[in-house]
mmCIF file of C-alpha atoms in Angstrom:
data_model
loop_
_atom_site.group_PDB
_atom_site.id
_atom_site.type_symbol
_atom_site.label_atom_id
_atom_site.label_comp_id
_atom_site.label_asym_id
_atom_site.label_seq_id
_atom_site.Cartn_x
_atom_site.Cartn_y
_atom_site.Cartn_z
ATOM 1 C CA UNK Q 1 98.075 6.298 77.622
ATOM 2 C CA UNK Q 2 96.940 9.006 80.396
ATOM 3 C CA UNK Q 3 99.824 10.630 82.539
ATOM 4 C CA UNK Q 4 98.952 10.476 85.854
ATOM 5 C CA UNK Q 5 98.404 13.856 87.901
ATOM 6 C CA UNK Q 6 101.833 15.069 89.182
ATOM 7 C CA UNK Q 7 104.034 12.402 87.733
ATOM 8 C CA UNK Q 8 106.889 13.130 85.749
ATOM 9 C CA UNK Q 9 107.249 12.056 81.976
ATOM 10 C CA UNK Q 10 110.131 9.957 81.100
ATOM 11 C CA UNK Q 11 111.534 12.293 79.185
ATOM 12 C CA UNK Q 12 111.579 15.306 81.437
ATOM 13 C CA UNK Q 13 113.486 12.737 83.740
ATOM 14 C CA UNK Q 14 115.951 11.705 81.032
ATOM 15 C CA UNK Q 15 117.260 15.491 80.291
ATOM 16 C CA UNK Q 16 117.733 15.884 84.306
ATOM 17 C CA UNK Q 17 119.987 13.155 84.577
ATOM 18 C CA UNK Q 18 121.718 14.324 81.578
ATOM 19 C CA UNK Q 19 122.241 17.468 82.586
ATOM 20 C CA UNK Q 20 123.043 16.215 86.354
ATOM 21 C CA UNK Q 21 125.566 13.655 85.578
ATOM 22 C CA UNK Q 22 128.530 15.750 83.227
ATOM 23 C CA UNK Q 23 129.940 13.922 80.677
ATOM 24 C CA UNK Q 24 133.118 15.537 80.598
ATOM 25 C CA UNK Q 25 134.218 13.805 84.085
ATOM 26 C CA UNK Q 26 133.841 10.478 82.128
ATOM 27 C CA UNK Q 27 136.032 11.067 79.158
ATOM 28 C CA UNK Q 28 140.131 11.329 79.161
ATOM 29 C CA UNK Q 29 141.165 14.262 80.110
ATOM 30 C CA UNK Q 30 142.452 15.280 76.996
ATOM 31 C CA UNK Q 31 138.990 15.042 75.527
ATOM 32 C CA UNK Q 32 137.138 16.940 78.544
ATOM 33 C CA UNK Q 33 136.942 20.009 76.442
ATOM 34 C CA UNK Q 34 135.013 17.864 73.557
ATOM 35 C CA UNK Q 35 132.553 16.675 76.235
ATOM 36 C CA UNK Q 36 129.436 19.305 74.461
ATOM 37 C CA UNK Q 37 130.140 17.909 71.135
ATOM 38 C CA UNK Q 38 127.131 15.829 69.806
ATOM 39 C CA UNK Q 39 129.615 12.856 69.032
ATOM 40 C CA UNK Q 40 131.214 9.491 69.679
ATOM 41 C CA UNK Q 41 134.303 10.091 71.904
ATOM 42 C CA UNK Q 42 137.024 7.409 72.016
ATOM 43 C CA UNK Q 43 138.244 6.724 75.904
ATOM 44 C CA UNK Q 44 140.727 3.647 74.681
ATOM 45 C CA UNK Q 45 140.724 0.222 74.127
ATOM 46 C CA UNK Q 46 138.481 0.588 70.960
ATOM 47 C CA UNK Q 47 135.915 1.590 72.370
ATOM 48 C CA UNK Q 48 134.016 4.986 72.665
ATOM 49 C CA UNK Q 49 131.471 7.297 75.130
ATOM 50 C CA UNK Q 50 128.714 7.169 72.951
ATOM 51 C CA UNK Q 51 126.933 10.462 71.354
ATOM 52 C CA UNK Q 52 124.989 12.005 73.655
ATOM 53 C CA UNK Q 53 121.575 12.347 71.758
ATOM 54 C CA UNK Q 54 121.948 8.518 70.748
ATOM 55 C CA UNK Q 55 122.268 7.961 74.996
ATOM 56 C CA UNK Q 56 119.368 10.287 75.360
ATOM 57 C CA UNK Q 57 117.338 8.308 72.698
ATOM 58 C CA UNK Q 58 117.838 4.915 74.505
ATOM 59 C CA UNK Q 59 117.381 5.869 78.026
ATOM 60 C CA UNK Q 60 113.589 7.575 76.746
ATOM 61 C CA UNK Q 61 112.863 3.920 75.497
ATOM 62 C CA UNK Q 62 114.509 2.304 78.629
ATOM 63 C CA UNK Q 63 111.648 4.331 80.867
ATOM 64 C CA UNK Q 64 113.560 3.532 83.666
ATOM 65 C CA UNK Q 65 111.826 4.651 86.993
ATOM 66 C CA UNK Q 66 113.136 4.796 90.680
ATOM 67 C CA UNK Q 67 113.801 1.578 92.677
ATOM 68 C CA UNK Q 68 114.516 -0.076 89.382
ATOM 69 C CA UNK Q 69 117.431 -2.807 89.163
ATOM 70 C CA UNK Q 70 119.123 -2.266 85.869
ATOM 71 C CA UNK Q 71 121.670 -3.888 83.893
ATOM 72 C CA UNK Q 72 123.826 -1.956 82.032
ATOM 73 C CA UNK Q 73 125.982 -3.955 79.610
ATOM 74 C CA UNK Q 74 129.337 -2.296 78.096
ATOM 75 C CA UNK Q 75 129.646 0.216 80.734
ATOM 76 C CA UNK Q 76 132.776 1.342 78.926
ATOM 77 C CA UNK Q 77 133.528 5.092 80.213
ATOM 78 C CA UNK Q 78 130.990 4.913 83.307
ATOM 79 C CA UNK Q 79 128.705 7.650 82.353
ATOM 80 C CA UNK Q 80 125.301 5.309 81.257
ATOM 81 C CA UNK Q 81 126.037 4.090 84.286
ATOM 82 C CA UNK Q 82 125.943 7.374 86.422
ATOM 83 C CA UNK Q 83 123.041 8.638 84.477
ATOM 84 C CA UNK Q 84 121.269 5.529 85.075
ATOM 85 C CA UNK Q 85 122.230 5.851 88.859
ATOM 86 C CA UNK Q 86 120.499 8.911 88.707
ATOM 87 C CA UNK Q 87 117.566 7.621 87.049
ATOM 88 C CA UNK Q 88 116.644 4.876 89.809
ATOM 89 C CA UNK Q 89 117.089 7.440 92.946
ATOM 90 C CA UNK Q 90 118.142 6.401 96.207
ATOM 91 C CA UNK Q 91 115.832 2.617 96.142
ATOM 92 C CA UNK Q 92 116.930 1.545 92.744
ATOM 93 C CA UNK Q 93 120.484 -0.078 91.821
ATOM 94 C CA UNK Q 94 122.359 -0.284 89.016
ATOM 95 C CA UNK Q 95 124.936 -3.030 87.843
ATOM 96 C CA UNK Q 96 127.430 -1.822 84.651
ATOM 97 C CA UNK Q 97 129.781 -4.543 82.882
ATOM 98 C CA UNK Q 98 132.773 -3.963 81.404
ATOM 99 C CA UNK Q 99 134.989 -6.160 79.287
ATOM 100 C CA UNK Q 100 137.869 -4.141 79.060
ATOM 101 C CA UNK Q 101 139.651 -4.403 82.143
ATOM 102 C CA UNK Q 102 141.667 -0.931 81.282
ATOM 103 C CA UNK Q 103 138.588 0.752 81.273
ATOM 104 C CA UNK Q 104 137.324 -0.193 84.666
ATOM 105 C CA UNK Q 105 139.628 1.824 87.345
ATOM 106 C CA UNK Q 106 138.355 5.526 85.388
ATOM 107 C CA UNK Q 107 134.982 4.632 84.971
ATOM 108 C CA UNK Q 108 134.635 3.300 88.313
ATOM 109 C CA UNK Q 109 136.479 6.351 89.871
ATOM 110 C CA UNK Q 110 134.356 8.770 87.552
ATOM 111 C CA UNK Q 111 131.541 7.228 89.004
ATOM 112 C CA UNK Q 112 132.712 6.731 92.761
ATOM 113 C CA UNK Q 113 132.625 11.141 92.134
ATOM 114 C CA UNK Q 114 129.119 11.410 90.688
ATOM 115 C CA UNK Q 115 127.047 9.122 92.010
ATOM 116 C CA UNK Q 116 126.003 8.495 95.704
ATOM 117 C CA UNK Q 117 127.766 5.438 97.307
ATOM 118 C CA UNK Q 118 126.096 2.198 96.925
ATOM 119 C CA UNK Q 119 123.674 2.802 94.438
ATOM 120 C CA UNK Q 120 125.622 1.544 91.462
ATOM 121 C CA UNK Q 121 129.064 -0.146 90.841
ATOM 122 C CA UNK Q 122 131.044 -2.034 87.679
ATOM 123 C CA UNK Q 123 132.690 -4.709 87.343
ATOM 124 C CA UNK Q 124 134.704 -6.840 84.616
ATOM 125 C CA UNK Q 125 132.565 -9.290 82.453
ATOM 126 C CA UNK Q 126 132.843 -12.740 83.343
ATOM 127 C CA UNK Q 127 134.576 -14.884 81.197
ATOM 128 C CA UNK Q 128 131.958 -17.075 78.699
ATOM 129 C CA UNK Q 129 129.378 -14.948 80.674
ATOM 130 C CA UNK Q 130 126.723 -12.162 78.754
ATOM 131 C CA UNK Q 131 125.367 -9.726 81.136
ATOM 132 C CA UNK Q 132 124.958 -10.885 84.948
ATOM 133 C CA UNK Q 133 122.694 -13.812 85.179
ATOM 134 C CA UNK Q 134 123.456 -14.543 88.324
ATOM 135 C CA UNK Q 135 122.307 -11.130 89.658
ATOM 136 C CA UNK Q 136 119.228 -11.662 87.519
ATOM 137 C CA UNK Q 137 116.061 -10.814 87.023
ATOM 138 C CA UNK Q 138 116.289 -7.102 85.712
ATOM 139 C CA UNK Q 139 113.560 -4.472 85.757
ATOM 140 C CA UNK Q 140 115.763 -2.825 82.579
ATOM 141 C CA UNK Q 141 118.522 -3.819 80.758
ATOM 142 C CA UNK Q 142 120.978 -1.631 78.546
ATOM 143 C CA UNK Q 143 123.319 -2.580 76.099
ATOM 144 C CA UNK Q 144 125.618 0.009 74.816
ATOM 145 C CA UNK Q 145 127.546 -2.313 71.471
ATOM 146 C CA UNK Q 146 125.748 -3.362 68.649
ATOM 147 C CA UNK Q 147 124.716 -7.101 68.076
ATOM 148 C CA UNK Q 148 124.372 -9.122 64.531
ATOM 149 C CA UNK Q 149 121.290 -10.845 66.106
ATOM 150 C CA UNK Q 150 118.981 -10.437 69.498
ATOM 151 C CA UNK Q 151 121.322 -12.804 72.368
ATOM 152 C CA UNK Q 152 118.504 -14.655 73.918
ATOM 153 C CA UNK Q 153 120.225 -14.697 77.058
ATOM 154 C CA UNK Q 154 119.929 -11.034 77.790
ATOM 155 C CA UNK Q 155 115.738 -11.286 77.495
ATOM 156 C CA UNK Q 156 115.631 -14.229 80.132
ATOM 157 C CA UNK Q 157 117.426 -11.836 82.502
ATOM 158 C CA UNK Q 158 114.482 -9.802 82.410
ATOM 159 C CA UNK Q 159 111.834 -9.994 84.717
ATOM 160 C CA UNK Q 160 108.377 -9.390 83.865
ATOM 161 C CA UNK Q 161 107.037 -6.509 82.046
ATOM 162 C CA UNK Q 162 111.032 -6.052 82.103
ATOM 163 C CA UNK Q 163 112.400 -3.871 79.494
ATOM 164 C CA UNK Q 164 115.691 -4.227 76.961
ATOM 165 C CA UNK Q 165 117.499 -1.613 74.979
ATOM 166 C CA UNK Q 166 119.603 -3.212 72.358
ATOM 167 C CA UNK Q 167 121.032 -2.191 68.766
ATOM 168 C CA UNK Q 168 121.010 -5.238 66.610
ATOM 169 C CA UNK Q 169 121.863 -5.647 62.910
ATOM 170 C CA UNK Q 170 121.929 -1.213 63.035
ATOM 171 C CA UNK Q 171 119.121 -0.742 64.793
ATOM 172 C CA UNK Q 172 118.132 0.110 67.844
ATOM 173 C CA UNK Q 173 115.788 -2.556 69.353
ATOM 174 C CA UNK Q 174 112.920 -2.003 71.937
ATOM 175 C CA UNK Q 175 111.963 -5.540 74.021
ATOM 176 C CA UNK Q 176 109.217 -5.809 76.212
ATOM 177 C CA UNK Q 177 109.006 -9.433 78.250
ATOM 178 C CA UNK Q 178 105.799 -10.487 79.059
ATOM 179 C CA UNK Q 179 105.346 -13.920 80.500
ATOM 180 C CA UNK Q 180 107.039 -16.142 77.493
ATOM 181 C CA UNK Q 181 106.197 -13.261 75.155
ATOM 182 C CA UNK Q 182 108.936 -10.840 73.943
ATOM 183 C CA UNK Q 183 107.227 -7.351 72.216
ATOM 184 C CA UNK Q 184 109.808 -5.902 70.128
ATOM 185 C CA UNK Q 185 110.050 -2.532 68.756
ATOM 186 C CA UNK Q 186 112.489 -0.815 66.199
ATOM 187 C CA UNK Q 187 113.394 2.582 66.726
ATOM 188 C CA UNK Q 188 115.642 3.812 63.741
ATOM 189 C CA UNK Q 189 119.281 3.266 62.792
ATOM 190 C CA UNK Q 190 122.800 3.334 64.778
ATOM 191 C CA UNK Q 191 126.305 2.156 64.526
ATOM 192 C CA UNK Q 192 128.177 1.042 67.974
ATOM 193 C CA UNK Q 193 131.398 -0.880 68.685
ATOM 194 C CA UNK Q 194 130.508 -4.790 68.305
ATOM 195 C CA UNK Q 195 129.074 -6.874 71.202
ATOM 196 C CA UNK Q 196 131.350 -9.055 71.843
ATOM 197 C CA UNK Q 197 129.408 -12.245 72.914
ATOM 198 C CA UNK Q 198 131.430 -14.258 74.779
ATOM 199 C CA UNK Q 199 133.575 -11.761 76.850
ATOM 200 C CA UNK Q 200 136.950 -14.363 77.369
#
């Protein structure tokens, strides 16, 4: 595929965000000085801020661009969803979901400090509820816990030509909706806390 003349690869956008949105502000503060380690980082409940090449790696295949609406399921710390702020500039919006109702006052307050207001928020998963299909259809949707199988519920919250990051059975999956069509891609191997389905 031909770039076209003046616009930005995905990639070169990726490593801005990263290194515009610090991780450290979304970890425990005990952990802050841990935040340039190339690791998992536990921030309570079970549950981790993921390795920071693995979040690089899934926000190149999420190609998200500006004005996008994206999803971003297991929000957990915050920080996907600040560097996914950052990705869809001042048009796009960005919805995180959390599960752990501990972990929603920091990451929302890490967030409220690093990303402009109104341009992306969190809030606790609804109970029996996967993602947000009432705030449906998605241009991109991210999913930051690992599934045992694809939820089919997440690719009808795409819209079309929408785009789904998703580790399932270890490995990071790539879907593509078009029409009644999914396109799926596999792009190598990764553990993650479990998706918990049904959120109650």
């Amino acid at each position: 595929m031909q770039e076209l003349p003046g616009r930005p690869r995905p990639a070169d956008r990726v490593a801005r965000a990263m290194r515009a949105v610090p991780r450290a502000r979304f970890l425990p503060a005990p952990l802050r000085h841990r935040a340039g380690e190339d690791a998992p980082l536990p921030i309570g409940e079970g549950q981790t801020n993921s390795q920071p090449t693995t979040v690089e790696t899934m926000l190149r295949l999420l190609d998200v661009r500006e004005g996008h609406r994206v999803l971003d399921l297991g929000a957990g710390s915050g920080w996907t969803t600040a560097l996914l702020a950052h990705l869809v500039g001042p048009e796009g919006e960005v919805l995180g979901i959390e599960r752990q109702q501990r972990l929603l006052d920091p990451a929302r307050t890490a967030l409220a400090e690093t990303v402009p207001e109104g341009r992306a928020r969190i809030r606790a998963a609804r109970p029996g509820v996967l993602g947000a299909p009432e705030d449906a259809p998605f241009d991109r949707i991210l999913v930051s816990a690992g599934a045992g199988r694809l939820p089919p519920t997440l690719p009808a919250q795409l819209g079309e030509d929408g785009i789904l990051v998703i580790p399932v059975a270890q490995q990071m999956r790539r879907i593509t909706r078009r029409g009644d069509t999914l396109e799926e891609t596999v792009h190598g191997a990764y553990l993650f806390v479990p998706l918990i389905e049904d959120p109650s």
